[in-house]
Coordinates of C-alpha atoms in Angstrom, one line a residue:
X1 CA -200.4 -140.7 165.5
X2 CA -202.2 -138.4 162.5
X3 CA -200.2 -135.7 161.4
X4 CA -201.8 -132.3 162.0
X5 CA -202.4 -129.5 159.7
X6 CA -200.1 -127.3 160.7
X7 CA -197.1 -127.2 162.9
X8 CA -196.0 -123.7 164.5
X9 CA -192.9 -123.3 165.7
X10 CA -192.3 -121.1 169.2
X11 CA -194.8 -121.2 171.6
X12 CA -194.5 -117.4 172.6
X13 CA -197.5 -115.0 172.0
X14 CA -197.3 -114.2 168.9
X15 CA -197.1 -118.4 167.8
X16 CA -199.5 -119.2 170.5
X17 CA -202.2 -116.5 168.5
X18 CA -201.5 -117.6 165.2
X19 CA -201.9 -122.0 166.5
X20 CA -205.9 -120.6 168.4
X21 CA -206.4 -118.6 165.1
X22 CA -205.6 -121.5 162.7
X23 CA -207.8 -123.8 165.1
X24 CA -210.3 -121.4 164.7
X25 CA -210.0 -122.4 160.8
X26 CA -211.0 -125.7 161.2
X27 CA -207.4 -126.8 161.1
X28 CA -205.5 -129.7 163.7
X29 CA -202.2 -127.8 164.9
X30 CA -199.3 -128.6 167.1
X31 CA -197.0 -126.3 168.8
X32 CA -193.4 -127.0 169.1
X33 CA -191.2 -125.0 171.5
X34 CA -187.3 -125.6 172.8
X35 CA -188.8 -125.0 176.0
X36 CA -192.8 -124.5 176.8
X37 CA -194.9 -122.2 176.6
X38 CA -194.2 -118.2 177.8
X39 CA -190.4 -119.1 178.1
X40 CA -188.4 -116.4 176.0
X41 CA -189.6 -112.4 175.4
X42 CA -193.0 -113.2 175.7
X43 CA -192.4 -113.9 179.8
X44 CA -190.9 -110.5 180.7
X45 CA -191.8 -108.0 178.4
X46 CA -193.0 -104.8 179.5
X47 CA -196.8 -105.9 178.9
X48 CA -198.2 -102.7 176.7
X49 CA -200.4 -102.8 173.6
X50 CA -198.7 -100.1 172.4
X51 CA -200.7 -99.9 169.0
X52 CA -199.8 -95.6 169.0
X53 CA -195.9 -96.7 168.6
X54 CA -196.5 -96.3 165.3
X55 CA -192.7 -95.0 164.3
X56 CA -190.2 -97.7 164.0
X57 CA -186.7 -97.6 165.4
X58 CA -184.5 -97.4 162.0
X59 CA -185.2 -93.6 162.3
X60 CA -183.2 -90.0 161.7
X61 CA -184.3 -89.2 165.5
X62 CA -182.8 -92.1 166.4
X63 CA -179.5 -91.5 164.0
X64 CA -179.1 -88.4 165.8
X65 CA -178.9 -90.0 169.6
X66 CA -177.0 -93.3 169.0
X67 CA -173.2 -91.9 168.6
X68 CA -174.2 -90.3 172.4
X69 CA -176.3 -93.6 173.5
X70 CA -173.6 -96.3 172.0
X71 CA -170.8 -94.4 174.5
X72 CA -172.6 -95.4 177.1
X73 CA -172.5 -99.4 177.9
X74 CA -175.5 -99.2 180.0
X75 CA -177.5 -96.8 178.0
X76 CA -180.6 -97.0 176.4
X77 CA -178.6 -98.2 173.2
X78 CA -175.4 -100.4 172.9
X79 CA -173.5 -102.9 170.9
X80 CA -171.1 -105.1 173.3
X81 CA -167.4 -104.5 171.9
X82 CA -167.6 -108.5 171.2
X83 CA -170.1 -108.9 169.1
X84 CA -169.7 -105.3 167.3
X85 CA -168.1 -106.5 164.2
X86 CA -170.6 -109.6 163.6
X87 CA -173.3 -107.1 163.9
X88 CA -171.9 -104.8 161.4
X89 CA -174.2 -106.0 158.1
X90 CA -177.2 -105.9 160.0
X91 CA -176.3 -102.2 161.2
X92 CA -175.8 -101.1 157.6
X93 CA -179.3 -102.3 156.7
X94 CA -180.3 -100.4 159.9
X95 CA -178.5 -97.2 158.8
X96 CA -180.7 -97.8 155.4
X97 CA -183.8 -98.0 157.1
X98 CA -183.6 -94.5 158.6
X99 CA -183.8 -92.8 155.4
X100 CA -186.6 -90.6 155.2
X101 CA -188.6 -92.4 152.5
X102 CA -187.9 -95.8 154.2
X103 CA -189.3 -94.5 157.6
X104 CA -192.7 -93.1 156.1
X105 CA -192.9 -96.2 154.7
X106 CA -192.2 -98.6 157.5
X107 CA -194.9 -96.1 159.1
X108 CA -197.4 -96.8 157.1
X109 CA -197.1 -100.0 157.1
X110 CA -196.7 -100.3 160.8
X111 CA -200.0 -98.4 161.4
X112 CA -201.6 -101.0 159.1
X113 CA -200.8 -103.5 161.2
X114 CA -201.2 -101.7 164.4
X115 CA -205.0 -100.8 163.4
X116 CA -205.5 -104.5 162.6
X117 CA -203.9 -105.8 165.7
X118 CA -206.2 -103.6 168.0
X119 CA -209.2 -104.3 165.9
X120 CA -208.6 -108.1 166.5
X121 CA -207.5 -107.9 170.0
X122 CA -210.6 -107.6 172.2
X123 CA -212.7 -110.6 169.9
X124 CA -209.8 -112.2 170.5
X125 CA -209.2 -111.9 174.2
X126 CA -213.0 -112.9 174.9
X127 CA -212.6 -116.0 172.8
X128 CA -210.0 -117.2 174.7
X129 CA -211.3 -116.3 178.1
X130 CA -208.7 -113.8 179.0
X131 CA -210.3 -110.3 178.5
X132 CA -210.7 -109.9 182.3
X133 CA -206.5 -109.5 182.0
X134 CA -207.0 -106.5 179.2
X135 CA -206.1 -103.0 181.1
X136 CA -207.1 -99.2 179.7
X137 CA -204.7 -97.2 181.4
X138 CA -202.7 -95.4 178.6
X139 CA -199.1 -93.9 178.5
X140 CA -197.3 -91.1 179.7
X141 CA -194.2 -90.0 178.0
X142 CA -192.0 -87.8 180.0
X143 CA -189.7 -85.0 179.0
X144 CA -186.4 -83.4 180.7
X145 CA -187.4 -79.8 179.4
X146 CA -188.8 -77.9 176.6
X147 CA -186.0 -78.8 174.2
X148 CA -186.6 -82.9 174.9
X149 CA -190.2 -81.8 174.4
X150 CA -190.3 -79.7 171.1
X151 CA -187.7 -82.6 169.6
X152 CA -190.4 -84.9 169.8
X153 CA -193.5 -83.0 168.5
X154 CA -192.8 -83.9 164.6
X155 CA -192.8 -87.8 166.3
X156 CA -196.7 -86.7 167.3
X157 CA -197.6 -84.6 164.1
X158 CA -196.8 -88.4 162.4
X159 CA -199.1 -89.9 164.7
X160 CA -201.6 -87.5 164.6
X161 CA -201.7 -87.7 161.1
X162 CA -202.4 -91.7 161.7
X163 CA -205.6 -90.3 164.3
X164 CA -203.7 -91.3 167.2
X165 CA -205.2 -89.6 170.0
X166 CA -203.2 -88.2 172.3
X167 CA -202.9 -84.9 174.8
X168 CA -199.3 -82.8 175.6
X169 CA -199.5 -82.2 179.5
X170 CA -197.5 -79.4 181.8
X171 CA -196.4 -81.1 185.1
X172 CA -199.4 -79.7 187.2
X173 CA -201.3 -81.7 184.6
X174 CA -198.8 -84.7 184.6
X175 CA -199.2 -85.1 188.3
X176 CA -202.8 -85.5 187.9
X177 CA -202.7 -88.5 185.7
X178 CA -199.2 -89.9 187.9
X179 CA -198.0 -88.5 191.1
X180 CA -194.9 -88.7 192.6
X181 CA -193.4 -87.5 189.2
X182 CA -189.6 -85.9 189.8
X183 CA -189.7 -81.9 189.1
X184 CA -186.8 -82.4 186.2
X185 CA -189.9 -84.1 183.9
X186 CA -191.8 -80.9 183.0
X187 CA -193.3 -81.7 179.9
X188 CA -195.3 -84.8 179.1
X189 CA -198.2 -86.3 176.3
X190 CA -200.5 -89.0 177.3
X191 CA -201.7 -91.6 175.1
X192 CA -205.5 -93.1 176.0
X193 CA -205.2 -96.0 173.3
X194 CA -202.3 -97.7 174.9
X195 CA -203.2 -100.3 176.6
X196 CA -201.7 -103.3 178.8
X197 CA -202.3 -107.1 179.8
X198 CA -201.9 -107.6 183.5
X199 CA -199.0 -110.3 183.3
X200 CA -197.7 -111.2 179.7
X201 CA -196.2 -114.7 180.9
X202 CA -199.7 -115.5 182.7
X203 CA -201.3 -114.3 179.9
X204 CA -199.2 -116.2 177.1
X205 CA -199.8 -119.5 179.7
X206 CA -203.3 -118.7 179.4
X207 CA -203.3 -119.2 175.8
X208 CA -201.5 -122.1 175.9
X209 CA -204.2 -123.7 178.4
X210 CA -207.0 -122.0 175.8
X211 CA -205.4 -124.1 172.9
X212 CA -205.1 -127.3 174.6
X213 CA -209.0 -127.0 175.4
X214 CA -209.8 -126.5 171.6
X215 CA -207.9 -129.5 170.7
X216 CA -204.5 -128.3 169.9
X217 CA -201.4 -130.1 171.5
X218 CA -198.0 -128.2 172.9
X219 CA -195.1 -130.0 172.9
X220 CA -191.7 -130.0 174.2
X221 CA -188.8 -129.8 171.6
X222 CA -186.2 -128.5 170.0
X223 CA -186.5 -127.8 166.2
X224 CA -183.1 -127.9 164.1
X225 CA -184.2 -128.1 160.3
X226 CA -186.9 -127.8 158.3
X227 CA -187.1 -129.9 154.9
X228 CA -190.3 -129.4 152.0
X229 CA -190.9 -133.0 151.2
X230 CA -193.8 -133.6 148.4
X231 CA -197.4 -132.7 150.4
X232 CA -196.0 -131.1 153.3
X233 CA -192.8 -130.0 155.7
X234 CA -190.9 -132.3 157.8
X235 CA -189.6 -131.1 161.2
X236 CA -186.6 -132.0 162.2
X237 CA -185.1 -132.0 166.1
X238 CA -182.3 -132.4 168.5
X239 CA -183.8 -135.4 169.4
X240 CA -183.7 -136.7 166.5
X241 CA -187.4 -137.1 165.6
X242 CA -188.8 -135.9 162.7
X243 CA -192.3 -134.6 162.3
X244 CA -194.6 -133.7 159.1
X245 CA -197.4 -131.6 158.5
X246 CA -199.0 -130.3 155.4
X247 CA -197.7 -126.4 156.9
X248 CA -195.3 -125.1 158.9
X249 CA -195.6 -121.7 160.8
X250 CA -192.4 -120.6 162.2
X251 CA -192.4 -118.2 165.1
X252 CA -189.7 -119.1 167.2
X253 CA -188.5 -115.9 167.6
X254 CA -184.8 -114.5 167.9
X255 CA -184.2 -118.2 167.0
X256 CA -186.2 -118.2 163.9
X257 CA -183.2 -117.3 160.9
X258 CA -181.4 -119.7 162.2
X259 CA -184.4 -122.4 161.6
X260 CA -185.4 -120.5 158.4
X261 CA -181.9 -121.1 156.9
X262 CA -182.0 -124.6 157.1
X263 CA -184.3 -124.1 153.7
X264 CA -182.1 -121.9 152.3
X265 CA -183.2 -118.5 153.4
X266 CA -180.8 -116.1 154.8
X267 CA -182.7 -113.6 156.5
X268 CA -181.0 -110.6 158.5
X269 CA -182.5 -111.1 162.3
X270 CA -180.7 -109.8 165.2
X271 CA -181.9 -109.6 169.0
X272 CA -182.8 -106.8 170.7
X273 CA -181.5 -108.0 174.2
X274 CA -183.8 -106.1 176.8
X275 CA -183.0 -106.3 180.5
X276 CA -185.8 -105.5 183.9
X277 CA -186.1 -105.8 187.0
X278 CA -189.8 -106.6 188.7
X279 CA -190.5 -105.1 191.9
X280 CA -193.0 -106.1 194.3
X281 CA -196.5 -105.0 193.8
X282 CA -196.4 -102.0 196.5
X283 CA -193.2 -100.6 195.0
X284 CA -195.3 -97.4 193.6
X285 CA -198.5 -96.4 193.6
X286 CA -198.1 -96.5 189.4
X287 CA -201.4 -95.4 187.7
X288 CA -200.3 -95.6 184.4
X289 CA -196.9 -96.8 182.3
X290 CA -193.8 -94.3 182.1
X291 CA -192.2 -93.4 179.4
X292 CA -188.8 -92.1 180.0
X293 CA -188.0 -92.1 176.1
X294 CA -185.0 -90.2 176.6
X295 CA -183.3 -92.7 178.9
X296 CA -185.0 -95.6 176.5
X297 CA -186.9 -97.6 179.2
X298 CA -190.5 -98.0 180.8
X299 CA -192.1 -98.3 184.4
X300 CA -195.3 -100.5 184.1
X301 CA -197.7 -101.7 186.5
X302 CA -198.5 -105.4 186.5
X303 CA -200.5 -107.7 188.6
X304 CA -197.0 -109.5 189.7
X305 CA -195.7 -106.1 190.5
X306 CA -193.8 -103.1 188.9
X307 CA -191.7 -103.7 186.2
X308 CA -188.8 -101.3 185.4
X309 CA -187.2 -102.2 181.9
X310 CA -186.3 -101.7 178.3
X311 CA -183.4 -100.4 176.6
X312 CA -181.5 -102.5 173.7
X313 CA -178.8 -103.9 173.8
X314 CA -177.6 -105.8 170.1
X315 CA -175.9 -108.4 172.0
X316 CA -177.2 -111.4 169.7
X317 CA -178.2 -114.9 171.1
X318 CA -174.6 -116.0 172.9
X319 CA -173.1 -113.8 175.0
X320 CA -173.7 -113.9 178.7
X321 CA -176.5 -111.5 180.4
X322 CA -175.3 -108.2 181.6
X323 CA -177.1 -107.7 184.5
X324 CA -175.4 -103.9 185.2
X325 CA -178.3 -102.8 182.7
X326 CA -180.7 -104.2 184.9
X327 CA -179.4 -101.8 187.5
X328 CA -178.6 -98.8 185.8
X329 CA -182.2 -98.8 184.8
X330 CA -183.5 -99.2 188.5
X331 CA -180.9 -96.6 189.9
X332 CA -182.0 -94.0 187.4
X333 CA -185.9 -94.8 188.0
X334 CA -185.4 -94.2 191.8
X335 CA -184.5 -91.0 191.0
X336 CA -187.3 -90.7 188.7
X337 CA -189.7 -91.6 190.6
X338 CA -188.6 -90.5 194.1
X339 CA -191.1 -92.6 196.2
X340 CA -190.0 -96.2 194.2
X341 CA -189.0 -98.7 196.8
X342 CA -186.5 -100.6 195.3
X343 CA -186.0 -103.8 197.1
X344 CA -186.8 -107.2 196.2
X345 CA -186.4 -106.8 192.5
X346 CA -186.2 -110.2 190.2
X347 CA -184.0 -109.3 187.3
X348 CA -184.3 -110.6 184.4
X349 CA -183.7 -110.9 180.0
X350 CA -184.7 -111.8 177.1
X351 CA -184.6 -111.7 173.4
X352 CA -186.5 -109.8 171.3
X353 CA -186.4 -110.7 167.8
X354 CA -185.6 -107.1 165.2
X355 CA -185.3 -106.8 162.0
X356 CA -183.2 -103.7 160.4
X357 CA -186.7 -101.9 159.4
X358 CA -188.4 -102.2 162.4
X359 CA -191.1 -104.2 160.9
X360 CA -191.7 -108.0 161.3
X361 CA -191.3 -110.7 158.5
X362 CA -194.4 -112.5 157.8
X363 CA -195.3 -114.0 155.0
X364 CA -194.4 -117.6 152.7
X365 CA -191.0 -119.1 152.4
X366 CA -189.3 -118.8 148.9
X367 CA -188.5 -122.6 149.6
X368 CA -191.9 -123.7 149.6
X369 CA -194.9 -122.0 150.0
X370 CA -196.1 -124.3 153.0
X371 CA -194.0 -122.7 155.6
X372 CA -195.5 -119.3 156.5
X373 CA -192.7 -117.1 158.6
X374 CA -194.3 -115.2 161.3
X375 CA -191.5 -113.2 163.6
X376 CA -189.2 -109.9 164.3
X377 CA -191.6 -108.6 166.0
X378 CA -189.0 -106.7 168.0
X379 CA -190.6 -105.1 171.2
X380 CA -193.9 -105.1 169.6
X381 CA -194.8 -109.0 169.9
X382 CA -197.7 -108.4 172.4
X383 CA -198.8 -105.7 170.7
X384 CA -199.1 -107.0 166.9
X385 CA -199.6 -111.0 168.0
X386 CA -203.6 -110.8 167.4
X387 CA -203.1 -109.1 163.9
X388 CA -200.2 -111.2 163.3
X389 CA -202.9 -114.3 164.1
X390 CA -204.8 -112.9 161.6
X391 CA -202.7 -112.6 158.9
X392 CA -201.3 -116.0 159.4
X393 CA -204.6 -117.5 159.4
X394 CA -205.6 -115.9 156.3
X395 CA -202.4 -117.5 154.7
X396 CA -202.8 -121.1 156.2
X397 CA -206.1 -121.2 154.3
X398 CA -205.1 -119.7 151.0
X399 CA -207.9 -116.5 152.2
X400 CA -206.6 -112.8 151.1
X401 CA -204.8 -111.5 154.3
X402 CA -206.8 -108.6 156.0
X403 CA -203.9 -106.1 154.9
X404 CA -201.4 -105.6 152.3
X405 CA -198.3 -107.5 153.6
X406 CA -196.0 -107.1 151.3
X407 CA -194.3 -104.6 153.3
X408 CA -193.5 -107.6 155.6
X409 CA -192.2 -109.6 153.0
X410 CA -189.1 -112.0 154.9
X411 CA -187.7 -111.3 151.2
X412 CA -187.2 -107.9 151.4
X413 CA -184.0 -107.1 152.8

């Protein structure tokens, strides 16, 4: 069997876009995934192009609420008593990040990648047939009062200063874009530009059918080690087969440092474990996705139903799913939302690859230039996997990437 071009590693969205881009380049590619396509964070995420969530995590704002949030095991913020000490580096890079300086410029460079992800988005969804999926129904974040409100307006001034639109709404004017609305929200702003895919596991098994019609081939398997030999990369995997191609992409995810240091790259990835529950499709008559910022999760509308989720929880890749998060989440959007019907839910989680800064790592390894690292995404996979395509792309075939990436350097930290 020829070896291909390329080899990506994680068939998610964000590796799925980046193995249809490099087709696009003329290039053969294979996709290798522990699992198949749409199996990890890319299955039951909340679904939102959310290109105006410009401001990244590792923040003052958000320096101010954790010591509140990490009391509380099922808040919108935690760090399981078992894994707090492992994740204690990773945390002090975090605390770093949230430095003035550091934020404005993990803004900046979030907003360039944001502008180039929505720019390549729609192109992208009609060449793969799934732009009939693509929803324009915007964001409304919700606040408990004029304090919660006022807190977040130097949060807008930044994205205003970015020409985000957006509009700040009373709750007469809330109601009209969302009913049913509990009285405690009385302040809200509504975001146009944010959009949303209908389904983003049907929509990341869409891609993977789009590929295999262009010629590229999805298979089955377990990566363990990567190894530069002269010409190429060998892939190594649990079954013990080795495969070579003249690149490597590796996108696998919250899984991906663990590959990457098998050339000698330490790289400071942890996982944003994120918890929801999917309702059936008459749960709420949702007309747009919720916000509930201060409560750190989202109600979104799919066309499998409602989804109520978010929060993170920096639980790493081990410990067993806790499931009361799921729950918490759901009790508090009944009350939210006092007409939610909350039976029949289908819990779930996943892992969500973050790196301290908020921003991803893409870009080449120091090993070898032939392995391109594309991942830590965070919760902003969907959103920045077109862009991300791009970018990678551009790399594969030695073409100047759209935007300055050196922000996203995996070499960074």
């Amino acid at each position: 069997m020829a070896e291909p071009d390329v080899i990506v590693i994680g068939a998610g969205v964000v590796g799925l876009s980046a193995a249809i881009a490099a087709v696009g380049r003329g290039l053969s590619v294979t996709v290798l995934d522990r699992e198949g396509p749409a199996a990890g964070a890319s299955a039951g995420n909340a679904g939102a192009f959310a290109f105006t969530d410009i401001l990244p995590l590792a923040s003052p704002g958000i320096l101010r609420k954790a010591p509140k949030w990490l009391l509380d095991p099922l808040g919108p913020l935690t760090v399981p008593p078992a894994y707090a000490l492992k994740i204690a580096p990773w945390m002090f890079r975090f605390w770093r990040a949230c430095q003035p300086g550091r934020v404005a410029h993990s803004t900046a460079a979030q907003t360039a990648l944001m502008d180039l992800s929505k720019a390549e988005l729609e192109p992208f969804l009609k060449e793969t047939g799934t732009a009939s999926m693509l929803r324009k129904e915007g964001n409304l974040q919700v606040y408990e009062g004029e304090a919660e409100f006022k807190a977040s307006l130097a949060g807008w001034k930044a994205r205003e200063d970015h020409g985000i639109e957006f509009h700040h709404l009373d709750a007469a004017a809330m109601s009209g874009i969302q009913p049913g609305l509990a009285a405690r929200f009385t302040h809200g702003t509504f975001t146009p530009g944010w959009y949303s895919i209908a389904d983003p596991k049907l929509y990341t098994l869409a891609l993977a059918d789009h590929f295999r019609t262009i010629g590229g081939k999805v298979q089955r398997a377990e990566v363990t080690a990567l190894r530069p030999v002269d010409g190429g990369v060998d892939v190594l995997t649990t079954d013990g087969e080795i495969q070579r191609a003249a690149q490597v992409v590796l996108s696998a995810g919250a899984f991906s440092h663990r590959i990457a240091r098998t050339i000698g790259e330490s790289i400071p990835l942890e996982t944003e474990r994120g918890y929801n529950t999917t309702l059936p499709a008459g749960a709420f008559d949702l007309r747009t996705q919720i916000t509930f910022g201060g409560h750190g999760f989202v109600v979104t509308r799919l066309s499998t139903g409602i989804r109520v989720g978010g929060a993170v929880e920096l639980g790493g890749l081990d410990l067993p799913p806790n499931f009361h998060r799921s729950e918490a989440m759901l009790k508090k959007a009944q009350g939210f939302l006092p007409g939610l019907k909350p039976e029949g839910g289908v819990q779930w989680m996943g892992f969500r690859p973050s790196l301290p800064d908020s921003l991803p790592a893409i870009g080449r390894a120091v090993a070898t230039p032939r392995v391109v690292y594309a991942f830590g995404h965070g919760h902003l996979g969907l959103t920045q996997s077109a862009g991300t395509a791009r970018i990678v792309a551009d790399l594969l075939t030695g073409r100047q990437p759209a935007i300055d990436i050196a922000s996203f350097s995996p070499q960074r930290f």
